[in-house]
Coordinates of N, CA and C in Angstrom, one line a residue:
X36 N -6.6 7.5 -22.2 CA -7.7 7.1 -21.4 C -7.5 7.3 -20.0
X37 N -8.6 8.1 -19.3 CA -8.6 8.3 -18.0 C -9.5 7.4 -17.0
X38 N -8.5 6.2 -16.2 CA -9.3 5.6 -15.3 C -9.9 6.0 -14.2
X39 N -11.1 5.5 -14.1 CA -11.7 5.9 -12.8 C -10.5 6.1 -11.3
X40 N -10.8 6.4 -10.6 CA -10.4 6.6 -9.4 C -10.7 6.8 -7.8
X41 N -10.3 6.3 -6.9 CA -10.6 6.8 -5.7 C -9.5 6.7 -4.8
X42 N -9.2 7.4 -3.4 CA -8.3 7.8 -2.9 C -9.1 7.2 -1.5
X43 N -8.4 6.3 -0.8 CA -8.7 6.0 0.3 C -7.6 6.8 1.4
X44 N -8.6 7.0 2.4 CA -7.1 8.0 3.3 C -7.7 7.6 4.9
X45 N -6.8 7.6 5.6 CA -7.0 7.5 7.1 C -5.9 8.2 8.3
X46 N -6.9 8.9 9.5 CA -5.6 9.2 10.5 C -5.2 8.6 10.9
X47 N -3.8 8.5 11.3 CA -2.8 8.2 12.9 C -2.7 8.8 13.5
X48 N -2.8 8.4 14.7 CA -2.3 9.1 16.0 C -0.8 8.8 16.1
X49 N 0.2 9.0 15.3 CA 1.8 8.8 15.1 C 2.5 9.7 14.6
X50 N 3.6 9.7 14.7 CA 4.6 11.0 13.7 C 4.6 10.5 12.1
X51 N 4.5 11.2 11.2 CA 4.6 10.8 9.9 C 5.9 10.3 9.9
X52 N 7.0 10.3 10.3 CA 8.2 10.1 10.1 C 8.2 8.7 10.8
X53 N 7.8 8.5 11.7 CA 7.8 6.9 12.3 C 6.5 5.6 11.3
X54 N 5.4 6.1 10.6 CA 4.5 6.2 10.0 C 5.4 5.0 8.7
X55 N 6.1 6.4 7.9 CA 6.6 6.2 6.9 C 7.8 4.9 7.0
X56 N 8.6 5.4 7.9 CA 9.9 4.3 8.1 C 8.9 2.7 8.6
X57 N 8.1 2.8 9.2 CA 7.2 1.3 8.9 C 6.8 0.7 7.7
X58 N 5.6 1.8 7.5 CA 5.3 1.3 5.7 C 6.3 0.8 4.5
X59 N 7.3 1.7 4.5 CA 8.2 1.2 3.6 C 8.8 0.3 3.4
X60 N 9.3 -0.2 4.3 CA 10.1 -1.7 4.5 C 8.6 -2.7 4.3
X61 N 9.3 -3.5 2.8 CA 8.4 -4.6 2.1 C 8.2 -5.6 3.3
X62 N 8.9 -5.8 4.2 CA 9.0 -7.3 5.1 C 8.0 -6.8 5.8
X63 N 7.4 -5.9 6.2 CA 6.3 -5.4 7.1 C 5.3 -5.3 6.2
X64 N 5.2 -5.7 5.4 CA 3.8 -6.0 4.1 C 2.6 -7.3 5.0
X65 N 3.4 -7.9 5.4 CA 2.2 -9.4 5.9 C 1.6 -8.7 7.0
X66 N 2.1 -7.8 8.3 CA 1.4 -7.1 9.1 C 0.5 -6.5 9.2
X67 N 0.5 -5.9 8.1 CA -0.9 -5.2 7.5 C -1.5 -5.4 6.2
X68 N -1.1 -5.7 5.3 CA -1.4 -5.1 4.0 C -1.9 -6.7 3.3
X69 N -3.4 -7.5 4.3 CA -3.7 -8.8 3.8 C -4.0 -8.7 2.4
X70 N -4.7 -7.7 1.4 CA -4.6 -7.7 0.1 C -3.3 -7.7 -0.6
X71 N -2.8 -7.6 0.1 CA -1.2 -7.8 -0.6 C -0.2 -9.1 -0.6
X72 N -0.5 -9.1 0.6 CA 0.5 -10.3 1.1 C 0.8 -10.8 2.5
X73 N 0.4 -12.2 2.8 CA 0.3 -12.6 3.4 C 1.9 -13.3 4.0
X74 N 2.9 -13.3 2.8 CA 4.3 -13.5 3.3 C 4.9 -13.1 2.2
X75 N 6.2 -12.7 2.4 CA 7.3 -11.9 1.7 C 8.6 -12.1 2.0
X76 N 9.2 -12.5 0.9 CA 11.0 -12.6 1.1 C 11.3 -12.1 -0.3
X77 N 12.6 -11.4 0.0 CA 13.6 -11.1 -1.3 C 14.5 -12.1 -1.6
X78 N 14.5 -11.8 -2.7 CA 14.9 -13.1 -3.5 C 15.6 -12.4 -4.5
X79 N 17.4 -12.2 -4.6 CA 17.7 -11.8 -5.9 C 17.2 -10.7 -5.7
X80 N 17.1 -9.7 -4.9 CA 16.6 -8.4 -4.9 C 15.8 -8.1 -5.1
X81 N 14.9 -9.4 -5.2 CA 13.4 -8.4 -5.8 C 12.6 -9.3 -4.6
X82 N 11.8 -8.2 -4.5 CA 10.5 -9.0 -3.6 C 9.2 -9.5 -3.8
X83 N 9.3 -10.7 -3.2 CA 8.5 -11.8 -3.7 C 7.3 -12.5 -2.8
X84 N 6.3 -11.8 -2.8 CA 5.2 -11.9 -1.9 C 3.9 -13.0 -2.5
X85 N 3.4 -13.9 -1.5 CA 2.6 -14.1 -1.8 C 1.2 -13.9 -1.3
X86 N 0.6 -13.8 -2.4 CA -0.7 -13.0 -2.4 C -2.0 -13.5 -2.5
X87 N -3.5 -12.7 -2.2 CA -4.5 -13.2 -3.1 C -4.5 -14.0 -4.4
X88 N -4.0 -12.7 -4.9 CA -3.6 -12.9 -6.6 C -2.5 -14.2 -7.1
X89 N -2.0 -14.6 -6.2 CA -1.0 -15.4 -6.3 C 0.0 -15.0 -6.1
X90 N 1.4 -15.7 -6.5 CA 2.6 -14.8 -6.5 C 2.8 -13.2 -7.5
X91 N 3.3 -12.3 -6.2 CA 3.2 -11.2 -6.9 C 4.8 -10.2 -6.4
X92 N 5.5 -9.6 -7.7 CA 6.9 -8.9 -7.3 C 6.4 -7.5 -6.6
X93 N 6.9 -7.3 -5.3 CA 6.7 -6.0 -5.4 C 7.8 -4.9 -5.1
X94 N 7.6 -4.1 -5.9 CA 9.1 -2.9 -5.6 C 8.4 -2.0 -5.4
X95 N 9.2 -1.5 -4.1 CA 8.6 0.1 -3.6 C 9.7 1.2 -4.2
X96 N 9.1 2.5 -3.8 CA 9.8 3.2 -4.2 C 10.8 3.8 -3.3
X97 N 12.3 4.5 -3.9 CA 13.3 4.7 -3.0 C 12.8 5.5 -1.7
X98 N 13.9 5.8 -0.3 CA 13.8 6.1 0.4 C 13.3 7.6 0.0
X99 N 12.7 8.6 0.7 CA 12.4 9.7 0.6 C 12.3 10.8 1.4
X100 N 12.4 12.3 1.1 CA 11.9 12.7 2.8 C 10.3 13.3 2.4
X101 N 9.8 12.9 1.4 CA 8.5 13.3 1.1 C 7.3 12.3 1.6
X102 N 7.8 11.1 2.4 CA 6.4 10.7 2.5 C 6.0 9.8 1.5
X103 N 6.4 9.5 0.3 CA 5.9 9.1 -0.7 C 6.4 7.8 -1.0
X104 N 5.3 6.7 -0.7 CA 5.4 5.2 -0.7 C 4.9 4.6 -2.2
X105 N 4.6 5.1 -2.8 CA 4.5 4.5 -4.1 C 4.8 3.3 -4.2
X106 N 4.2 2.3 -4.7 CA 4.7 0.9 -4.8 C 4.0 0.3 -6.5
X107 N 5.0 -0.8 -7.0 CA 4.5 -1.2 -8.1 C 4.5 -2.6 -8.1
X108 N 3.1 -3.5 -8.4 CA 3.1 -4.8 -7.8 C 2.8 -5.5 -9.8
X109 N 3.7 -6.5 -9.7 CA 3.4 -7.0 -10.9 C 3.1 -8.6 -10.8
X110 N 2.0 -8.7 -11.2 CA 0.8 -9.4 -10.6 C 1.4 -10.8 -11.8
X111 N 1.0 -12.1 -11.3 CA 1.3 -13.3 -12.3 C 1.1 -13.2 -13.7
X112 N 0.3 -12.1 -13.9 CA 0.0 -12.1 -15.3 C 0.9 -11.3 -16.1
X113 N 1.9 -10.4 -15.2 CA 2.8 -9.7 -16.1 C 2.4 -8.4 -16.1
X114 N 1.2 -8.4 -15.9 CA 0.7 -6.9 -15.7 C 1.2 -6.2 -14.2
X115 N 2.0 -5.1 -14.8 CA 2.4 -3.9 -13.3 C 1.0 -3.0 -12.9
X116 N 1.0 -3.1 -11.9 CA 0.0 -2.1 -11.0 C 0.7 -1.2 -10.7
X117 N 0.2 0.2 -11.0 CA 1.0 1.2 -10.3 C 0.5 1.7 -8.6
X118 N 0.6 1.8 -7.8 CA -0.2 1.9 -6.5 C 0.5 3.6 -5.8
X119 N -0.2 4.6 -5.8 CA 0.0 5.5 -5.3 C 0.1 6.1 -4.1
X120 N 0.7 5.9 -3.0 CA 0.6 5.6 -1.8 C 1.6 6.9 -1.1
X121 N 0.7 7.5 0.0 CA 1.2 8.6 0.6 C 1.3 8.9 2.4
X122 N 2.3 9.1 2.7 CA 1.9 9.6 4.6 C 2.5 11.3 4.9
X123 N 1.5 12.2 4.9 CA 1.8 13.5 5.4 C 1.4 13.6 6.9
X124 N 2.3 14.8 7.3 CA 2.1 15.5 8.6 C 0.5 15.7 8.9
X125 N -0.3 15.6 9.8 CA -1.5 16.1 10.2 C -1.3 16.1 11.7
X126 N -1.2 17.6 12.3 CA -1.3 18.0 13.4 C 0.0 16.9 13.9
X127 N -0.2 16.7 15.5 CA 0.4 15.8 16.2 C 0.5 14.4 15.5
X128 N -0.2 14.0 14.5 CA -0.2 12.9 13.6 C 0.1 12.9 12.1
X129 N -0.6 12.0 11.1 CA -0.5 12.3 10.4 C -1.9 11.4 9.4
X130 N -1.4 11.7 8.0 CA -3.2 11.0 7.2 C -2.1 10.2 6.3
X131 N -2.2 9.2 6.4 CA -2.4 8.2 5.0 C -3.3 8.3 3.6
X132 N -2.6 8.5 2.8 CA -3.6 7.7 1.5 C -3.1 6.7 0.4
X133 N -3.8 6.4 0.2 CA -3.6 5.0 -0.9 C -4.8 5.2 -2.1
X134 N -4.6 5.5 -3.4 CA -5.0 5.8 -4.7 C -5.1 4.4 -5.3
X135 N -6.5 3.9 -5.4 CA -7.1 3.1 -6.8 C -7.5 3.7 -7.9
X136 N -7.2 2.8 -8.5 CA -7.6 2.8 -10.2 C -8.0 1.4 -10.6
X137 N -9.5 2.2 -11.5 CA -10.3 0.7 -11.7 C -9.5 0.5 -13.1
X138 N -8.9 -0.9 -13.0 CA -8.0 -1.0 -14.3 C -9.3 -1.4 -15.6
X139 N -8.7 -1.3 -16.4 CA -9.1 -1.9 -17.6 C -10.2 -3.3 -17.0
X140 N -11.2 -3.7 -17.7 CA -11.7 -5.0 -17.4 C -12.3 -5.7 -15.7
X141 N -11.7 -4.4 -14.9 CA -12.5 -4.6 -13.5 C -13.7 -3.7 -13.6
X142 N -14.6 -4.8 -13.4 CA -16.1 -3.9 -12.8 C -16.4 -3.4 -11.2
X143 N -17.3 -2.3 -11.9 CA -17.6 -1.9 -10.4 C -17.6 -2.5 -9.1
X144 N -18.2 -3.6 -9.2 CA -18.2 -4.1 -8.0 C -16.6 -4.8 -7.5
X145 N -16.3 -5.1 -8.5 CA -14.6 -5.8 -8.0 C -13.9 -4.3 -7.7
X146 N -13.8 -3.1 -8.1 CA -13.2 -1.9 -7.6 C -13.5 -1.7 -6.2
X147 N -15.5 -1.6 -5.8 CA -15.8 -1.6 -4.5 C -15.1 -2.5 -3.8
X148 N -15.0 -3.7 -4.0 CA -14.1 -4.8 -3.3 C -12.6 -4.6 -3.0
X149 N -12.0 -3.9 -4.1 CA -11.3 -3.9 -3.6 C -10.4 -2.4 -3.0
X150 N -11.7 -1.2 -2.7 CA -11.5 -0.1 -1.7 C -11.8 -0.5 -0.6
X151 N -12.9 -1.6 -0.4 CA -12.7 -2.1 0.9 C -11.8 -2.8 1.2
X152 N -11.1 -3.7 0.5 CA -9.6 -4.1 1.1 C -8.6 -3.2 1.4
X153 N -8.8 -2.1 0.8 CA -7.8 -1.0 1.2 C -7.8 -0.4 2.3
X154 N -9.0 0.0 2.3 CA -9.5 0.5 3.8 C -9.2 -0.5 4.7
X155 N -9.5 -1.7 4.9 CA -9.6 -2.3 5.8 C -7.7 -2.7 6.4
X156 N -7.0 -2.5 5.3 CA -5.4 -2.6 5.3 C -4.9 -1.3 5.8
X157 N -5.6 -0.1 6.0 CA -5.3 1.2 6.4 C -5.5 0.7 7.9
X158 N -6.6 0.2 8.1 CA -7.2 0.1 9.4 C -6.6 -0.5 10.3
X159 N -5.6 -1.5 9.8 CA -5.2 -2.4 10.3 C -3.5 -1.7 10.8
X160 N -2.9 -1.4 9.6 CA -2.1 -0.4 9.8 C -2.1 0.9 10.7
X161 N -3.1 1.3 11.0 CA -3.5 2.3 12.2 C -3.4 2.0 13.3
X162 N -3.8 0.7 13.3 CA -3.4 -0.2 15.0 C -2.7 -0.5 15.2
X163 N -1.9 -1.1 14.2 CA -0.4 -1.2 14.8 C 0.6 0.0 14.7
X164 N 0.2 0.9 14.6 CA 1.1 2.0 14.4 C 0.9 2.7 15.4
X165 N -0.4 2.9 16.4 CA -0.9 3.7 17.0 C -0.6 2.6 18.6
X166 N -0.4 1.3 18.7 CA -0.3 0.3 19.6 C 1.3 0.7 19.6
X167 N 2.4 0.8 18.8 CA 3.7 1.1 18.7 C 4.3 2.5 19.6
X168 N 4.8 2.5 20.9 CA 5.0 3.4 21.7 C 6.2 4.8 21.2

């Protein structure tokens, strides 16, 4: 089965390399990423954010030189989210994206809901990244 999808993306005015080394470190999750998490500590190696959803683990993916933030959040219920998350070169800057998938049992409107939380966590992440000298 193929789930629906959409790819939210946005510029920076920043080096992808300075870009990436922010995004990745989980402790900088509350700064931007309010659909995610509002506070974060590791615990036992894993990271333990609390969220909308309630408490939720999340583990990113290893260091890289590709840019590639991939993150997997496993939500109270036991169910993993896979989250697709990207920062390439664009010109003097670069483009973010972040890939949804309407899971199983989310309707339309909860998917719209929650590309606009994505966007709005890109947005947020652009300001502070672009405010960062």
């Amino acid at each position: 089965m193929l789930y629906p999808s959409r790819t939210v993306s946005i510029a920076i005015a920043c080096a992808w390399q300075d870009a990436y080394e922010f995004a990745r470190q989980p402790q900088n999750l509350p700064q931007w990423a309010a659909g995610l998490s509002s506070g974060i500590e590791c615990r036992g190696g894993e990271w333990i954010a609390e969220s909308p959803m309630g408490t939720v683990k999340v583990a990113m993916t290893g260091v890289n030189p590709f840019g590639v933030l991939d993150h997997e959040v496993t939500l109270p219920s036991g169910e993993v989210v896979h989250n697709p998350m990207r920062v390439m070169p664009n010109g003097s800057g670069c483009e973010l994206s972040f890939t949804l998938f309407q899971r199983d049992g989310m309707d339309a409107d909860a998917f719209e809901r929650d590309a606009a939380a994505v966007a709005a966590d890109l947005r947020t992440l652009k300001t502070l990244l672009e405010r960062t000298p």
